[in-house]
Amino acid sequence: MNVKRTEELVLAQSEDIVRARQTVRAWMIREGFSLVDQTKMVTAASELARNAVDYGGGGVVLLEQLLEGARAGLRITFTDRGPGIPDLELAQTDGYSTGTGLGMGLGGSRRLVNEFTIASSPGQGTVVTITRWR
Amino acid sequence: METIPILKVGDCLLISIQVDMHDRLAMSLQNHITEQVVKHHARGVMIDISALEMVDSFIGRVLGSIAAMTRVLGAETVVVGMRPAVAITLVELGLSLGTLRTALNVEVGMELLGSLIDASTGGAFRERQAD
Ligand SMILES: Nc1ncnc2c1ncn2[C@@H]1O[C@H](COP(=O)(O)OP(=O)(O)OP(=O)(O)O)[C@@H](O)[C@H]1O
Ligand SMILES: [Mg+2]
């Protein structure tokens, strides 16, 4: 697999979530994704960026343009150095929230993308990677 | 600070969201709308989201809260103009907007708002509109 292009953004406050989704939108358009695919990826990115800001104390988002054989994709990685998630399965359950949210961010964004991986360790932070292939 | 304008038309408040709202802006819109409902004794609120390219769980929750809060204050809320790609994404995300009333566009939204207000006031709204 080839990574053809990358971009990194800082996530510190709620304006950065807007910037992240606008950047993802621009990449999805440039990569020729359909409007529905664009909207799904942008929405998933917004959820994960917000989690990094609200629970992870901020972090970074890395966008990577992928080329694997004939298929092109966009991979986005959200990394924070926050408290981590003690029970990953529970956290991904629809409706589970330790905050005031609806608890739909993790489970929902997983449904909106082709590949979803999450890794977290207490005190170390959380890394979530999503990929959408065209 | 940036704000989203709220127009008063008769008994109703009209809001057209034209910017990609960050979370604090969405919260301030929620507070602003509830204040204006009380101030103007509004019976209806119409929120046009046709310019929104995305509705995530936060914005969806804020729209639902606005509807719930205004209802407690005696005003019905209708959200109009959701883009098809946004609707498809919301369903897959798993967001049930619950009791949130939606309509395809402003015209249909106005009719829905009129009948919702009529239902809660016994027809007073339509009669007044016809005067
Ligand atoms: N980056 C993170 N760091 C630490 N905890 C996290 C992180 N992301 C998610 N969590 C935990 O997982 C829970 C579920 O997250 P999820 O995004 O599904 O829901 P939510 O953020 O609570 O609500 P919603 O996203 O619907 O507004 C959160 O309440 C939080 O406890
Ligand atoms: Mg969340």
PDB file of N, CA and C in Angstrom, chain A residues 46-110:
ATOM      1  N   SER A  46     -15.925  14.200  12.266  1.00  0.00           N
ATOM      2  CA  SER A  46     -16.392  15.184  13.236  1.00  0.00           C
ATOM      3  C   SER A  46     -16.602  14.528  14.600  1.00  0.00           C
ATOM      4  N   GLU A  47     -17.193  13.334  14.604  1.00  0.00           N
ATOM      5  CA  GLU A  47     -17.417  12.615  15.865  1.00  0.00           C
ATOM      6  C   GLU A  47     -16.098  12.306  16.573  1.00  0.00           C
ATOM      7  N   LEU A  48     -15.130  11.802  15.797  1.00  0.00           N
ATOM      8  CA  LEU A  48     -13.879  11.354  16.416  1.00  0.00           C
ATOM      9  C   LEU A  48     -13.009  12.539  16.829  1.00  0.00           C
ATOM     10  N   ALA A  49     -13.065  13.613  16.047  1.00  0.00           N
ATOM     11  CA  ALA A  49     -12.324  14.824  16.424  1.00  0.00           C
ATOM     12  C   ALA A  49     -12.892  15.386  17.726  1.00  0.00           C
ATOM     13  N   ARG A  50     -14.211  15.370  17.841  1.00  0.00           N
ATOM     14  CA  ARG A  50     -14.828  15.890  19.067  1.00  0.00           C
ATOM     15  C   ARG A  50     -14.461  15.035  20.277  1.00  0.00           C
ATOM     16  N   ASN A  51     -14.450  13.718  20.105  1.00  0.00           N
ATOM     17  CA  ASN A  51     -14.048  12.855  21.221  1.00  0.00           C
ATOM     18  C   ASN A  51     -12.628  13.183  21.670  1.00  0.00           C
ATOM     19  N   ALA A  52     -11.727  13.397  20.688  1.00  0.00           N
ATOM     20  CA  ALA A  52     -10.328  13.710  21.032  1.00  0.00           C
ATOM     21  C   ALA A  52     -10.246  15.029  21.801  1.00  0.00           C
ATOM     22  N   VAL A  53     -11.063  16.002  21.404  1.00  0.00           N
ATOM     23  CA  VAL A  53     -11.048  17.303  22.085  1.00  0.00           C
ATOM     24  C   VAL A  53     -11.725  17.198  23.457  1.00  0.00           C
ATOM     25  N   ASP A  54     -12.913  16.581  23.492  1.00  0.00           N
ATOM     26  CA  ASP A  54     -13.716  16.585  24.726  1.00  0.00           C
ATOM     27  C   ASP A  54     -13.194  15.612  25.785  1.00  0.00           C
ATOM     28  N   TYR A  55     -12.775  14.433  25.357  1.00  0.00           N
ATOM     29  CA  TYR A  55     -12.357  13.410  26.327  1.00  0.00           C
ATOM     30  C   TYR A  55     -10.835  13.229  26.378  1.00  0.00           C
ATOM     31  N   GLY A  56     -10.183  13.449  25.221  1.00  0.00           N
ATOM     32  CA  GLY A  56      -8.744  13.197  25.143  1.00  0.00           C
ATOM     33  C   GLY A  56      -7.902  14.421  25.486  1.00  0.00           C
ATOM     34  N   GLY A  57      -8.568  15.540  25.790  1.00  0.00           N
ATOM     35  CA  GLY A  57      -7.823  16.757  26.098  1.00  0.00           C
ATOM     36  C   GLY A  57      -7.107  17.334  24.888  1.00  0.00           C
ATOM     37  N   GLY A  58      -7.589  17.007  23.707  1.00  0.00           N
ATOM     38  CA  GLY A  58      -6.972  17.495  22.469  1.00  0.00           C
ATOM     39  C   GLY A  58      -6.038  16.457  21.882  1.00  0.00           C
ATOM     40  N   GLY A  59      -5.647  16.673  20.640  1.00  0.00           N
ATOM     41  CA  GLY A  59      -4.778  15.706  19.983  1.00  0.00           C
ATOM     42  C   GLY A  59      -4.450  16.151  18.577  1.00  0.00           C
ATOM     43  N   VAL A  60      -4.173  15.174  17.721  1.00  0.00           N
ATOM     44  CA  VAL A  60      -3.883  15.498  16.324  1.00  0.00           C
ATOM     45  C   VAL A  60      -4.684  14.569  15.413  1.00  0.00           C
ATOM     46  N   VAL A  61      -4.939  15.070  14.205  1.00  0.00           N
ATOM     47  CA  VAL A  61      -5.587  14.245  13.206  1.00  0.00           C
ATOM     48  C   VAL A  61      -4.661  14.189  11.988  1.00  0.00           C
ATOM     49  N   LEU A  62      -4.451  12.970  11.489  1.00  0.00           N
ATOM     50  CA  LEU A  62      -3.573  12.761  10.339  1.00  0.00           C
ATOM     51  C   LEU A  62      -4.392  12.222   9.170  1.00  0.00           C
ATOM     52  N   LEU A  63      -4.329  12.905   8.036  1.00  0.00           N
ATOM     53  CA  LEU A  63      -5.014  12.430   6.837  1.00  0.00           C
ATOM     54  C   LEU A  63      -3.985  11.806   5.908  1.00  0.00           C
ATOM     55  N   GLU A  64      -4.320  10.655   5.315  1.00  0.00           N
ATOM     56  CA  GLU A  64      -3.414   9.987   4.390  1.00  0.00           C
ATOM     57  C   GLU A  64      -4.172   9.527   3.147  1.00  0.00           C
ATOM     58  N   GLN A  65      -3.651   9.922   2.017  1.00  0.00           N
ATOM     59  CA  GLN A  65      -4.213   9.472   0.754  1.00  0.00           C
ATOM     60  C   GLN A  65      -3.575   8.129   0.401  1.00  0.00           C
ATOM     61  N   LEU A  66      -4.399   7.096   0.240  1.00  0.00           N
ATOM     62  CA  LEU A  66      -3.886   5.746   0.029  1.00  0.00           C
ATOM     63  C   LEU A  66      -4.079   5.283  -1.408  1.00  0.00           C
ATOM     64  N   LEU A  67      -3.132   4.486  -1.869  1.00  0.00           N
ATOM     65  CA  LEU A  67      -3.280   3.835  -3.161  1.00  0.00           C
ATOM     66  C   LEU A  67      -2.873   2.381  -2.981  1.00  0.00           C
ATOM     67  N   GLU A  68      -3.827   1.463  -3.236  1.00  0.00           N
ATOM     68  CA  GLU A  68      -3.541   0.043  -3.083  1.00  0.00           C
ATOM     69  C   GLU A  68      -4.016  -0.644  -4.362  1.00  0.00           C
ATOM     70  N   GLY A  69      -3.059  -0.988  -5.207  1.00  0.00           N
ATOM     71  CA  GLY A  69      -3.437  -1.507  -6.517  1.00  0.00           C
ATOM     72  C   GLY A  69      -4.215  -0.452  -7.266  1.00  0.00           C
ATOM     73  N   ALA A  70      -5.431  -0.825  -7.672  1.00  0.00           N
ATOM     74  CA  ALA A  70      -6.234   0.118  -8.447  1.00  0.00           C
ATOM     75  C   ALA A  70      -7.134   0.972  -7.561  1.00  0.00           C
ATOM     76  N   ARG A  71      -7.184   0.642  -6.264  1.00  0.00           N
ATOM     77  CA  ARG A  71      -8.148   1.394  -5.456  1.00  0.00           C
ATOM     78  C   ARG A  71      -7.498   2.508  -4.639  1.00  0.00           C
ATOM     79  N   ALA A  72      -8.262   3.572  -4.532  1.00  0.00           N
ATOM     80  CA  ALA A  72      -7.792   4.741  -3.801  1.00  0.00           C
ATOM     81  C   ALA A  72      -8.623   4.887  -2.539  1.00  0.00           C
ATOM     82  N   GLY A  73      -8.001   5.406  -1.509  1.00  0.00           N
ATOM     83  CA  GLY A  73      -8.736   5.557  -0.257  1.00  0.00           C
ATOM     84  C   GLY A  73      -8.223   6.730   0.551  1.00  0.00           C
ATOM     85  N   LEU A  74      -8.976   7.036   1.590  1.00  0.00           N
ATOM     86  CA  LEU A  74      -8.547   8.066   2.526  1.00  0.00           C
ATOM     87  C   LEU A  74      -8.557   7.447   3.917  1.00  0.00           C
ATOM     88  N   ARG A  75      -7.409   7.562   4.592  1.00  0.00           N
ATOM     89  CA  ARG A  75      -7.296   7.061   5.964  1.00  0.00           C
ATOM     90  C   ARG A  75      -7.101   8.249   6.887  1.00  0.00           C
ATOM     91  N   ILE A  76      -7.818   8.250   7.982  1.00  0.00           N
ATOM     92  CA  ILE A  76      -7.699   9.354   8.939  1.00  0.00           C
ATOM     93  C   ILE A  76      -7.448   8.769  10.324  1.00  0.00           C
ATOM     94  N   THR A  77      -6.415   9.278  10.980  1.00  0.00           N
ATOM     95  CA  THR A  77      -6.048   8.787  12.305  1.00  0.00           C
ATOM     96  C   THR A  77      -6.152   9.906  13.338  1.00  0.00           C
ATOM     97  N   PHE A  78      -6.880   9.628  14.407  1.00  0.00           N
ATOM     98  CA  PHE A  78      -7.072  10.586  15.507  1.00  0.00           C
ATOM     99  C   PHE A  78      -6.288  10.086  16.703  1.00  0.00           C
ATOM    100  N   THR A  79      -5.352  10.894  17.173  1.00  0.00           N
ATOM    101  CA  THR A  79      -4.502  10.476  18.284  1.00  0.00           C
ATOM    102  C   THR A  79      -4.596  11.488  19.420  1.00  0.00           C
ATOM    103  N   ASP A  80      -4.828  11.007  20.621  1.00  0.00           N
ATOM    104  CA  ASP A  80      -4.746  11.906  21.782  1.00  0.00           C
ATOM    105  C   ASP A  80      -3.945  11.233  22.890  1.00  0.00           C
ATOM    106  N   ARG A  81      -3.490  12.033  23.814  1.00  0.00           N
ATOM    107  CA  ARG A  81      -2.712  11.535  24.954  1.00  0.00           C
ATOM    108  C   ARG A  81      -3.519  11.696  26.234  1.00  0.00           C
ATOM    109  N   GLY A  82      -4.820  11.497  26.115  1.00  0.00           N
ATOM    110  CA  GLY A  82      -5.727  11.665  27.254  1.00  0.00           C
ATOM    111  C   GLY A  82      -5.766  10.450  28.151  1.00  0.00           C
ATOM    112  N   PRO A  83      -6.833  10.319  28.927  1.00  0.00           N
ATOM    113  CA  PRO A  83      -6.930   9.259  29.935  1.00  0.00           C
ATOM    114  C   PRO A  83      -7.133   7.853  29.362  1.00  0.00           C
ATOM    115  N   GLY A  84      -7.467   7.772  28.063  1.00  0.00           N
ATOM    116  CA  GLY A  84      -7.730   6.454  27.487  1.00  0.00           C
ATOM    117  C   GLY A  84      -9.132   5.967  27.806  1.00  0.00           C
ATOM    118  N   ILE A  85      -9.481   4.822  27.214  1.00  0.00           N
ATOM    119  CA  ILE A  85     -10.824   4.260  27.391  1.00  0.00           C
ATOM    120  C   ILE A  85     -10.686   2.902  28.086  1.00  0.00           C
ATOM    121  N   PRO A  86     -11.190   2.773  29.300  1.00  0.00           N
ATOM    122  CA  PRO A  86     -10.982   1.529  30.057  1.00  0.00           C
ATOM    123  C   PRO A  86     -11.646   0.309  29.416  1.00  0.00           C
ATOM    124  N   ASP A  87     -12.858   0.475  28.890  1.00  0.00           N
ATOM    125  CA  ASP A  87     -13.576  -0.658  28.302  1.00  0.00           C
ATOM    126  C   ASP A  87     -14.008  -0.286  26.882  1.00  0.00           C
ATOM    127  N   LEU A  88     -13.213  -0.737  25.893  1.00  0.00           N
ATOM    128  CA  LEU A  88     -13.453  -0.325  24.502  1.00  0.00           C
ATOM    129  C   LEU A  88     -14.790  -0.821  23.972  1.00  0.00           C
ATOM    130  N   GLU A  89     -15.139  -2.049  24.360  1.00  0.00           N
ATOM    131  CA  GLU A  89     -16.398  -2.603  23.849  1.00  0.00           C
ATOM    132  C   GLU A  89     -17.591  -1.803  24.374  1.00  0.00           C
ATOM    133  N   LEU A  90     -17.538  -1.507  25.653  1.00  0.00           N
ATOM    134  CA  LEU A  90     -18.611  -0.723  26.266  1.00  0.00           C
ATOM    135  C   LEU A  90     -18.705   0.657  25.623  1.00  0.00           C
ATOM    136  N   ALA A  91     -17.548   1.286  25.416  1.00  0.00           N
ATOM    137  CA  ALA A  91     -17.524   2.645  24.850  1.00  0.00           C
ATOM    138  C   ALA A  91     -18.134   2.689  23.458  1.00  0.00           C
ATOM    139  N   GLN A  92     -18.020   1.559  22.715  1.00  0.00           N
ATOM    140  CA  GLN A  92     -18.552   1.536  21.350  1.00  0.00           C
ATOM    141  C   GLN A  92     -20.019   1.121  21.290  1.00  0.00           C
ATOM    142  N   THR A  93     -20.604   0.852  22.447  1.00  0.00           N
ATOM    143  CA  THR A  93     -22.014   0.483  22.486  1.00  0.00           C
ATOM    144  C   THR A  93     -22.875   1.715  22.248  1.00  0.00           C
ATOM    145  N   ASP A  94     -23.825   1.603  21.319  1.00  0.00           N
ATOM    146  CA  ASP A  94     -24.722   2.736  21.049  1.00  0.00           C
ATOM    147  C   ASP A  94     -25.430   3.153  22.319  1.00  0.00           C
ATOM    148  N   GLY A  95     -25.394   4.440  22.588  1.00  0.00           N
ATOM    149  CA  GLY A  95     -26.109   4.962  23.750  1.00  0.00           C
ATOM    150  C   GLY A  95     -25.268   5.058  25.003  1.00  0.00           C
ATOM    151  N   TYR A  96     -24.026   4.501  24.951  1.00  0.00           N
ATOM    152  CA  TYR A  96     -23.170   4.603  26.138  1.00  0.00           C
ATOM    153  C   TYR A  96     -22.369   5.894  26.093  1.00  0.00           C
ATOM    154  N   SER A  97     -22.494   6.697  27.134  1.00  0.00           N
ATOM    155  CA  SER A  97     -21.733   7.939  27.227  1.00  0.00           C
ATOM    156  C   SER A  97     -21.380   8.211  28.672  1.00  0.00           C
ATOM    157  N   THR A  98     -20.148   8.645  28.906  1.00  0.00           N
ATOM    158  CA  THR A  98     -19.790   9.078  30.258  1.00  0.00           C
ATOM    159  C   THR A  98     -19.976  10.585  30.381  1.00  0.00           C
ATOM    160  N   GLY A  99     -20.312  11.224  29.242  1.00  0.00           N
ATOM    161  CA  GLY A  99     -20.530  12.672  29.254  1.00  0.00           C
ATOM    162  C   GLY A  99     -22.000  12.977  29.092  1.00  0.00           C
ATOM    163  N   THR A 100     -22.283  14.082  28.406  1.00  0.00           N
ATOM    164  CA  THR A 100     -23.677  14.482  28.201  1.00  0.00           C
ATOM    165  C   THR A 100     -24.139  14.133  26.792  1.00  0.00           C
ATOM    166  N   GLY A 101     -23.286  13.386  26.040  1.00  0.00           N
ATOM    167  CA  GLY A 101     -23.613  13.081  24.648  1.00  0.00           C
ATOM    168  C   GLY A 101     -24.651  11.983  24.522  1.00  0.00           C
ATOM    169  N   LEU A 102     -24.940  11.629  23.278  1.00  0.00           N
ATOM    170  CA  LEU A 102     -25.925  10.583  23.005  1.00  0.00           C
ATOM    171  C   LEU A 102     -25.272   9.202  23.017  1.00  0.00           C
ATOM    172  N   GLY A 103     -23.939   9.174  23.064  1.00  0.00           N
ATOM    173  CA  GLY A 103     -23.244   7.892  23.028  1.00  0.00           C
ATOM    174  C   GLY A 103     -23.293   7.222  21.669  1.00  0.00           C
ATOM    175  N   MET A 104     -23.378   8.039  20.601  1.00  0.00           N
ATOM    176  CA  MET A 104     -23.471   7.497  19.252  1.00  0.00           C
ATOM    177  C   MET A 104     -22.191   7.706  18.440  1.00  0.00           C
ATOM    178  N   GLY A 105     -21.231   8.423  19.005  1.00  0.00           N
ATOM    179  CA  GLY A 105     -20.055   8.817  18.230  1.00  0.00           C
ATOM    180  C   GLY A 105     -19.220   7.644  17.740  1.00  0.00           C
ATOM    181  N   LEU A 106     -18.819   6.762  18.642  1.00  0.00           N
ATOM    182  CA  LEU A 106     -17.935   5.656  18.256  1.00  0.00           C
ATOM    183  C   LEU A 106     -18.682   4.617  17.422  1.00  0.00           C
ATOM    184  N   GLY A 107     -19.805   4.140  17.942  1.00  0.00           N
ATOM    185  CA  GLY A 107     -20.584   3.127  17.215  1.00  0.00           C
ATOM    186  C   GLY A 107     -21.042   3.654  15.866  1.00  0.00           C
ATOM    187  N   GLY A 108     -21.486   4.904  15.850  1.00  0.00           N
ATOM    188  CA  GLY A 108     -21.991   5.499  14.616  1.00  0.00           C
ATOM    189  C   GLY A 108     -20.897   5.701  13.588  1.00  0.00           C
ATOM    190  N   SER A 109     -19.749   6.222  14.009  1.00  0.00           N
ATOM    191  CA  SER A 109     -18.704   6.479  13.016  1.00  0.00           C
ATOM    192  C   SER A 109     -18.156   5.158  12.466  1.00  0.00           C
ATOM    193  N   ARG A 110     -18.165   4.116  13.286  1.00  0.00           N
ATOM    194  CA  ARG A 110     -17.762   2.796  12.790  1.00  0.00           C
ATOM    195  C   ARG A 110     -18.654   2.358  11.621  1.00  0.00           C
TER     196      ARG A 110
END
